[in-house]
Coordinates of C-alpha atoms in Angstrom, one line a residue:
M288 CA 115.9 70.7 171.4
A289 CA 114.3 67.4 170.6
K290 CA 110.9 67.5 169.1
E291 CA 108.2 66.0 171.4
S292 CA 106.4 63.0 170.0
P293 CA 102.6 63.2 170.0
P294 CA 100.8 61.5 172.9
R295 CA 99.5 58.1 172.1
P296 CA 95.7 57.6 171.9
L297 CA 93.8 56.5 175.0
R298 CA 93.5 52.7 175.1
L299 CA 90.1 51.6 176.4
A300 CA 88.5 48.2 177.1
L301 CA 84.7 47.8 177.3
V302 CA 82.8 45.3 179.5
G303 CA 79.1 45.0 178.5
A304 CA 78.0 45.3 174.9
G305 CA 74.2 45.8 175.5
R306 CA 72.4 49.0 174.7
G307 CA 74.7 51.2 176.8
G308 CA 77.9 49.6 175.5
S309 CA 76.7 49.6 171.9
S310 CA 75.9 53.4 172.2
L311 CA 79.3 54.0 173.8
L312 CA 81.0 52.2 170.9
E313 CA 79.0 54.2 168.4
A314 CA 79.8 57.5 170.2
L315 CA 83.5 56.7 170.2
E316 CA 83.7 55.5 166.6
E317 CA 85.2 58.7 165.2
S318 CA 87.3 59.6 168.2
E319 CA 91.0 58.9 168.5
T320 CA 90.4 56.4 171.4
E321 CA 91.7 52.9 170.7
I322 CA 89.3 50.2 171.9
V323 CA 91.5 47.2 172.6
A324 CA 88.7 44.7 173.5
V325 CA 85.0 44.2 174.1
C326 CA 83.5 41.6 176.4
D327 CA 79.9 40.3 176.8
R328 CA 78.8 36.8 177.6
N329 CA 75.9 37.2 175.2
P330 CA 77.1 36.7 171.6
A331 CA 73.9 38.4 170.3
A332 CA 74.4 41.7 172.2
P333 CA 74.2 44.6 169.8
G334 CA 77.7 45.9 170.6
I335 CA 79.3 42.6 169.6
A336 CA 78.2 43.0 166.0
A337 CA 79.5 46.6 166.0
A338 CA 82.9 45.4 167.4
H339 CA 83.2 42.7 164.8
R340 CA 82.5 45.3 162.0
R341 CA 85.3 47.5 163.4
G342 CA 87.8 44.7 163.9
I343 CA 87.8 45.0 167.7
P344 CA 88.8 41.8 169.6
V345 CA 85.7 40.2 171.2
H346 CA 85.5 38.0 174.2
H347 CA 82.6 36.2 175.9
D348 CA 84.6 35.1 178.9
L349 CA 85.8 37.6 181.5
E350 CA 89.0 35.7 182.2
A351 CA 90.1 35.8 178.6
F352 CA 89.2 39.4 178.4
L353 CA 91.5 40.4 181.4
A354 CA 94.7 39.7 179.4
P355 CA 94.3 42.5 176.8
C356 CA 92.9 44.7 179.6
A357 CA 96.4 44.7 181.2
D358 CA 97.6 47.0 178.3
A359 CA 94.6 49.3 178.5
D360 CA 94.5 52.7 180.2
L361 CA 90.8 52.5 181.1
V362 CA 88.3 49.7 181.5
V363 CA 84.6 50.8 181.3
D364 CA 82.1 48.5 183.0
V365 CA 78.5 49.1 181.9
T366 CA 77.2 45.7 183.0
G367 CA 75.8 47.0 186.3
D368 CA 77.0 43.7 187.9
P369 CA 78.9 44.3 191.2
E370 CA 80.6 40.9 190.9
V371 CA 82.1 41.9 187.5
G372 CA 83.3 45.2 189.1
R373 CA 85.0 43.3 192.0
R374 CA 86.8 40.9 189.7
L375 CA 88.1 43.7 187.5
A376 CA 89.4 45.6 190.6
A377 CA 91.1 42.5 191.9
R378 CA 92.8 41.3 188.7
L379 CA 93.8 44.4 186.9
P380 CA 97.1 46.3 187.5
P381 CA 96.8 49.4 189.7
R382 CA 97.7 51.7 186.7
V383 CA 94.5 50.6 184.8
H384 CA 91.6 52.7 185.9
V385 CA 88.1 51.1 186.1
L386 CA 85.0 53.1 185.6
D387 CA 81.7 51.5 186.6
G388 CA 78.3 52.5 187.8
T389 CA 77.6 56.2 187.8
A390 CA 81.1 57.1 186.5
A391 CA 80.5 54.8 183.4
R392 CA 77.1 56.3 182.8
L393 CA 78.6 59.8 183.1
L394 CA 81.3 58.9 180.5
W395 CA 78.6 57.5 178.2
E396 CA 76.5 60.6 178.6
L397 CA 79.4 63.0 178.0
T398 CA 80.5 61.0 174.9
R399 CA 76.9 60.8 173.6
T400 CA 76.4 64.6 174.1
T401 CA 79.7 65.4 172.4
R402 CA 78.8 63.3 169.4
A403 CA 75.3 64.7 169.2
Q404 CA 76.8 68.2 169.2
A405 CA 79.3 67.3 166.5
E406 CA 76.5 65.7 164.4
A407 CA 74.4 68.8 164.9
A408 CA 77.2 71.1 163.8
T409 CA 77.8 68.8 160.7
R410 CA 74.1 69.0 159.8
R411 CA 74.0 72.8 160.2
N412 CA 77.2 73.2 158.1
R413 CA 75.7 70.9 155.4
R414 CA 72.5 72.9 155.4
L415 CA 74.4 76.2 155.1
E416 CA 76.6 74.7 152.3
R417 CA 73.4 73.8 150.5
V418 CA 72.1 77.3 150.7
Y419 CA 75.4 78.6 149.5
E420 CA 75.3 76.2 146.5
L421 CA 71.8 77.5 145.8
A422 CA 73.0 81.1 145.9
V423 CA 75.7 80.3 143.3
A424 CA 73.2 78.5 141.1
L425 CA 70.7 81.4 141.2
S426 CA 73.4 83.9 140.3
A427 CA 74.1 81.8 137.2
T428 CA 70.6 81.0 135.9
G429 CA 68.5 83.3 133.8
D430 CA 65.4 81.2 133.9
L431 CA 62.8 82.2 136.4
H432 CA 60.9 78.9 136.5
D433 CA 64.2 77.0 136.9
A434 CA 65.0 79.3 139.8
Y435 CA 61.6 78.5 141.5
Q436 CA 62.4 74.8 141.3
R437 CA 65.9 75.2 142.6
V438 CA 64.7 77.2 145.6
L439 CA 62.1 74.6 146.4
R440 CA 64.5 71.6 146.1
C441 CA 66.9 73.3 148.4
A442 CA 64.2 74.1 151.0
L443 CA 63.0 70.5 151.1
E444 CA 66.5 69.2 151.5
V445 CA 67.3 71.7 154.3
A446 CA 64.0 70.8 156.2
E447 CA 64.1 67.1 155.2
A448 CA 60.5 67.5 154.1
P449 CA 58.5 65.6 151.4
A450 CA 56.6 68.5 149.9
G451 CA 56.5 72.2 149.4
S452 CA 55.6 75.1 147.1
V453 CA 56.4 78.7 146.2
A454 CA 53.5 81.1 146.0
L455 CA 53.8 84.7 144.6
L456 CA 51.7 87.7 145.5
D457 CA 49.9 89.3 142.6
E458 CA 49.8 92.9 143.7
R459 CA 47.4 93.8 140.9
T460 CA 44.6 91.4 142.0
G461 CA 45.6 90.8 145.7
E462 CA 45.8 87.0 145.0
M463 CA 48.5 84.4 145.7
V464 CA 49.6 82.6 142.6
L465 CA 51.2 79.1 142.8
A466 CA 54.5 79.3 140.9
A467 CA 56.2 75.9 141.8
W468 CA 55.4 72.8 143.8
R469 CA 56.9 69.4 144.6
G470 CA 55.7 66.3 146.3
F471 CA 52.0 66.8 145.6
P472 CA 49.6 65.0 143.2
E473 CA 49.0 66.4 139.7
H474 CA 45.6 67.9 140.6
F475 CA 47.3 70.2 143.2
A476 CA 48.2 72.6 140.4
S477 CA 44.6 72.9 139.3
F478 CA 44.0 75.4 142.2
R479 CA 46.6 78.0 141.1
R480 CA 45.2 81.1 142.7
W481 CA 43.6 82.1 146.0
R482 CA 42.6 85.4 147.5
L483 CA 44.1 86.7 150.8
R484 CA 41.5 86.6 153.6
P485 CA 41.8 88.9 156.7
G486 CA 42.8 86.6 159.6
G487 CA 43.7 83.7 157.3
L488 CA 46.8 81.7 157.5
T489 CA 48.4 83.3 154.4
T490 CA 47.9 86.8 155.8
H491 CA 49.4 85.7 159.1
I492 CA 52.5 84.3 157.4
L493 CA 53.0 87.5 155.3
N494 CA 52.7 89.7 158.3
R495 CA 55.6 88.0 160.1
D496 CA 59.3 88.8 159.6
S497 CA 60.4 85.3 160.5
P498 CA 59.3 81.8 159.4
T499 CA 56.0 80.5 160.8
I500 CA 56.1 76.9 162.2
I501 CA 52.8 75.1 162.4
P502 CA 53.1 71.6 163.9
D503 CA 49.5 70.6 163.0
I504 CA 47.2 72.8 160.9
T505 CA 44.1 71.0 162.1
A506 CA 44.6 72.6 165.5
L507 CA 44.6 76.1 164.1
E508 CA 41.8 78.6 164.8
E509 CA 42.6 80.7 161.6
P510 CA 41.0 79.7 158.3
V511 CA 43.4 77.4 156.4
N512 CA 43.8 77.3 152.6
P513 CA 41.5 74.4 151.6
L514 CA 44.1 73.3 149.1
L515 CA 46.5 72.3 151.9
A516 CA 43.8 70.3 153.7
E517 CA 42.7 68.6 150.4
A518 CA 46.3 67.6 149.7
G519 CA 46.7 66.0 153.2
V520 CA 49.1 68.5 154.6
R521 CA 49.3 68.4 158.4
S522 CA 52.4 70.5 159.3
V523 CA 54.0 73.5 157.7
V524 CA 56.9 75.9 158.0
A525 CA 56.4 79.0 155.9
A526 CA 58.9 81.8 155.2
P527 CA 57.8 85.1 153.7
L528 CA 59.7 86.2 150.6
R529 CA 60.6 89.9 150.8
A530 CA 62.8 91.9 148.5
Q531 CA 63.8 95.5 149.4
G532 CA 60.8 95.8 151.7
R533 CA 58.4 94.5 149.2
I534 CA 56.4 91.3 149.7
V535 CA 57.2 88.9 146.9
G536 CA 55.5 85.7 148.1
I537 CA 55.8 82.7 150.5
L538 CA 58.1 79.7 150.6
Y539 CA 56.1 76.7 152.0
V540 CA 57.7 73.5 153.3
D541 CA 55.1 70.8 154.2
D542 CA 54.8 67.4 155.8
F543 CA 51.8 65.0 155.6
A544 CA 52.1 64.1 159.3
P545 CA 52.0 66.3 162.5
R546 CA 55.6 67.5 163.0
R547 CA 57.4 70.3 164.7
F548 CA 60.1 71.4 162.4
D549 CA 63.3 72.1 164.3
E550 CA 64.2 75.8 165.0
E551 CA 67.5 75.5 163.2
A552 CA 65.9 74.3 160.0
A553 CA 63.4 77.2 160.3
W554 CA 66.2 79.7 160.8
I555 CA 68.1 78.4 157.8
L556 CA 64.9 78.5 155.7
G557 CA 64.6 82.1 156.8
L558 CA 68.1 82.8 155.4
L559 CA 67.3 80.9 152.3
A560 CA 64.0 82.9 151.8
E561 CA 65.8 86.2 152.2
Y562 CA 68.4 85.5 149.5
A563 CA 65.9 83.7 147.3
A564 CA 63.5 86.6 147.3
L565 CA 66.2 89.0 146.1
A566 CA 67.3 86.5 143.4
L567 CA 63.8 85.8 142.2
E568 CA 62.9 89.5 142.1
R569 CA 66.0 90.1 140.0
L570 CA 65.0 87.3 137.6
R571 CA 61.4 88.5 137.5
L572 CA 62.6 92.0 136.4
L573 CA 65.0 90.4 133.9
E574 CA 62.1 88.3 132.5
E575 CA 59.9 91.4 132.4
T576 CA 62.6 93.2 130.5
R577 CA 62.8 90.4 128.0
R578 CA 59.0 90.3 127.7
M579 CA 58.9 94.0 127.1
A580 CA 61.6 93.6 124.3
V581 CA 59.2 91.2 122.4
T582 CA 55.9 92.9 123.3
D583 CA 54.0 95.8 121.8
G584 CA 53.7 98.4 124.6
L585 CA 50.2 99.5 123.7
T586 CA 48.4 96.2 123.1
R587 CA 50.6 93.8 125.1
L588 CA 50.7 91.5 122.0
A589 CA 53.9 90.3 120.4
N590 CA 55.7 93.0 118.5
Q591 CA 56.8 92.8 114.9
Q592 CA 60.3 91.7 115.7
E593 CA 59.1 88.8 117.8
F594 CA 56.5 87.9 115.2
M595 CA 59.1 87.7 112.4
R596 CA 61.4 85.6 114.6
R597 CA 58.5 83.2 115.4
L598 CA 57.3 83.1 111.8
A599 CA 60.8 82.0 110.6
E600 CA 61.0 79.5 113.4
E601 CA 57.6 78.0 112.9
T602 CA 58.0 77.9 109.1
E603 CA 61.2 75.9 109.4
R604 CA 59.5 73.5 111.8
A605 CA 56.5 73.0 109.6
N606 CA 58.6 72.3 106.5
R607 CA 60.9 69.9 108.4
Y608 CA 58.0 67.8 109.7
G609 CA 55.6 68.3 106.9
R610 CA 53.0 70.0 109.1
P611 CA 50.5 72.9 108.1
L612 CA 51.1 76.4 109.3
S613 CA 48.4 79.1 108.8
L614 CA 48.8 82.9 109.0
I615 CA 46.0 85.4 109.4
T616 CA 46.7 89.1 108.6
L617 CA 44.1 91.7 109.6
D618 CA 43.7 95.4 109.4
L619 CA 41.2 97.8 111.0
D620 CA 39.0 99.3 108.3
R621 CA 39.1 103.1 108.0
F622 CA 41.2 103.5 111.1
K623 CA 42.7 106.8 110.0
A624 CA 39.3 108.4 109.7
Y625 CA 38.4 107.1 113.2
N626 CA 41.6 108.5 114.6
D627 CA 41.1 111.9 112.9
R628 CA 37.5 112.2 114.2
Y629 CA 37.9 111.0 117.8
G630 CA 41.6 111.6 118.5
H631 CA 44.6 109.4 119.1
L632 CA 43.6 108.5 122.7
A633 CA 40.3 107.0 121.4
G634 CA 42.3 105.3 118.6
N635 CA 44.6 103.7 121.1
E636 CA 41.7 102.5 123.2
L637 CA 40.2 100.9 120.1
L638 CA 43.5 99.2 119.3
Q639 CA 43.6 97.8 122.9
T640 CA 40.1 96.6 122.6
L641 CA 40.8 94.9 119.3
A642 CA 43.9 93.2 120.9
A643 CA 41.9 91.9 123.8
T644 CA 39.3 90.5 121.3
I645 CA 42.0 88.8 119.4
Q646 CA 43.4 87.2 122.6
R647 CA 39.9 86.0 123.5
V648 CA 39.4 84.3 120.1
V649 CA 42.8 82.7 119.4
R650 CA 44.1 79.5 121.0
R651 CA 46.9 79.4 123.5
S652 CA 49.2 77.8 120.9
D653 CA 48.7 80.7 118.5
L654 CA 50.8 83.8 118.4
A655 CA 49.0 87.2 118.1
A656 CA 51.1 90.2 117.1
R657 CA 50.8 93.8 116.3
T658 CA 52.9 94.3 113.2
G659 CA 52.0 97.9 112.3
G660 CA 49.8 100.9 113.3
E661 CA 46.5 99.1 112.8
E662 CA 47.8 95.9 111.4
F663 CA 47.8 92.6 113.2
C664 CA 48.9 89.0 112.5
I665 CA 47.9 85.6 114.0
L666 CA 50.3 82.7 113.5
M667 CA 48.6 79.3 113.8
P668 CA 50.9 76.2 114.0
E669 CA 49.4 72.8 113.1
T670 CA 46.4 74.5 111.5
E671 CA 44.9 73.9 108.0
T672 CA 43.3 76.6 105.9
E673 CA 39.7 75.8 106.8
E674 CA 40.2 76.0 110.6
A675 CA 42.2 79.3 110.2
A676 CA 39.4 80.7 108.0
R677 CA 36.8 79.8 110.7
C678 CA 38.9 81.6 113.3
A679 CA 39.2 84.6 111.1
E680 CA 35.5 84.8 110.5
R681 CA 34.7 84.5 114.2
L682 CA 37.1 87.3 114.9
R683 CA 35.5 89.4 112.1
R684 CA 32.1 89.0 113.7
E685 CA 33.4 89.7 117.2
V686 CA 35.0 93.0 116.1
A687 CA 31.8 94.0 114.2
A688 CA 29.9 93.5 117.5
L689 CA 32.2 95.7 119.6
A690 CA 30.2 98.9 119.1
D691 CA 27.1 97.1 120.6
R692 CA 29.1 95.4 123.4
Y693 CA 31.2 98.4 124.4
P694 CA 29.1 101.5 123.4
E695 CA 30.8 103.7 125.9
R696 CA 34.2 102.9 124.5
I697 CA 33.6 102.4 120.7
R698 CA 32.3 105.6 119.2
Q699 CA 31.0 104.0 115.9
A700 CA 30.8 100.7 114.2
V701 CA 34.2 99.3 113.5
T702 CA 35.2 96.4 111.2
V703 CA 38.3 94.5 110.1
S704 CA 39.4 92.9 106.9
L705 CA 41.3 89.6 107.0
G706 CA 43.6 87.5 104.8
V707 CA 44.4 83.8 105.3
A708 CA 47.2 81.8 103.8
T709 CA 48.6 78.3 104.7
L710 CA 52.0 76.7 104.2
P711 CA 52.6 74.5 102.2
H712 CA 49.4 75.1 100.0
H713 CA 50.0 78.8 99.3
A714 CA 53.7 79.3 100.1
E715 CA 56.9 77.4 100.8
D716 CA 58.8 79.8 103.0
A717 CA 58.2 82.5 105.7
E718 CA 58.5 85.5 103.3
A719 CA 56.1 83.9 100.7
L720 CA 53.6 83.0 103.4
Y721 CA 53.5 86.5 104.8
R722 CA 53.2 87.9 101.3
A723 CA 50.3 85.5 100.4
A724 CA 48.3 86.4 103.5
D725 CA 49.0 90.1 103.0
D726 CA 47.8 89.8 99.3
A727 CA 44.6 88.2 100.6
L728 CA 44.1 91.0 103.1
Y729 CA 44.3 93.7 100.5
T730 CA 42.0 91.8 98.2
A731 CA 39.5 91.9 101.1
K732 CA 40.0 95.6 101.4
R733 CA 39.5 96.2 97.7
G734 CA 36.4 93.9 97.8
G735 CA 34.5 96.2 100.2
R736 CA 36.2 95.6 103.6
N737 CA 34.7 93.7 106.6
R738 CA 35.4 90.3 105.0
T739 CA 37.8 87.4 105.0
V740 CA 39.7 86.3 102.0
I741 CA 41.7 83.0 101.6
H742 CA 44.7 83.3 99.4
P743 CA 43.7 81.2 96.3
D744 CA 40.3 83.0 96.2
L745 CA 41.8 86.4 95.4
A746 CA 39.2 87.0 92.7
A747 CA 36.3 85.9 94.9
D748 CA 34.4 87.7 97.6
G749 CA 36.0 85.7 100.3
V750 CA 34.4 83.5 102.9
P751 CA 30.6 83.9 103.1
H752 CA 29.4 85.8 106.2

């Protein structure tokens, strides 16, 4: 049996290239319909330029237009001119159908609606594909901060919005913490925390299972985070981040003008938030595990393994660039006697108090570590001996004052002995720097305790205090 040939495309001619005709041309652009000719007596009509771009024959005289119309299946007249309709009916062959008036408008409306539906489906599929790409990327990354930025970029693309942020719930303090932001000025990050308020916008968002759409925050009765108002935010769609029934935070998408985000975008943001919350929680637990691997469990300072890694790393960097690197070693004086008298729990509490004091004294660029039972180290990049010695002395005085500051926790006066050494003045490599600071520490111990000793001054009493 002979194979049937596919039907040929519908051949259409268009009279009238104004707004309606131009819209019809646009709506039919991706269809299989073959447009054989376009006619409009106005050369500046918008549809004329569109026809030229697509290589469609253009006529400005109806008589010249009628010749190619004889090969068309359908002539659509959107001019609204009865005279044009009469001339087409009189001159065209009976097999050529003419649509004018209401019929032409109906065709245009059906074509426009079909195209709009196709565009909406394409947009929805593109948004869902973007969420899928995010899911793949999140499964591959091990960096929590990179994940925050990826989630935020995807959310802004899905909602076609200029700004947004990710805020996490700190369960310990009951505060929201800004984790990532895009599209805001630099000072936006200066307000990193805010407390949940009963009846406030943040509380309202967290209590909902689906995204919250706010077309204009100035019309709200609930208290609004002043950070949003200060940044000029007017409209918001916010999706709660929940992982296994636990509130993780909120994904915010913002605009600086009043706007009602479309329901489809909000729905897809809800899907994005569901997956993102699980992925972010997984990465948070992974990062917590990593942190625990390099952290002393009692004091929350770096542990000895992490300290030795950083010491080698910073020593190599200091030698490569010819920069100073100082190391302070310190030891609680008579800690064994304290432990024996008051018990291990009191001893652990003292170690925790000392660790908190060290954290309060050192800079953010320094690394504080617990390297033994009552032994601690402070690694100070880009620091000369004199500055390190001043830090050591301040720490010695702070520790000596603990018994007065925390009488209910510190059972007797406690002190520390400290040693200071600096690369390249006192050592050339990591092992020698550690040994030099340690030698200075034990010189301080032998010299009577509760003092600071700098490595070259091993025979001296140390830094005056």
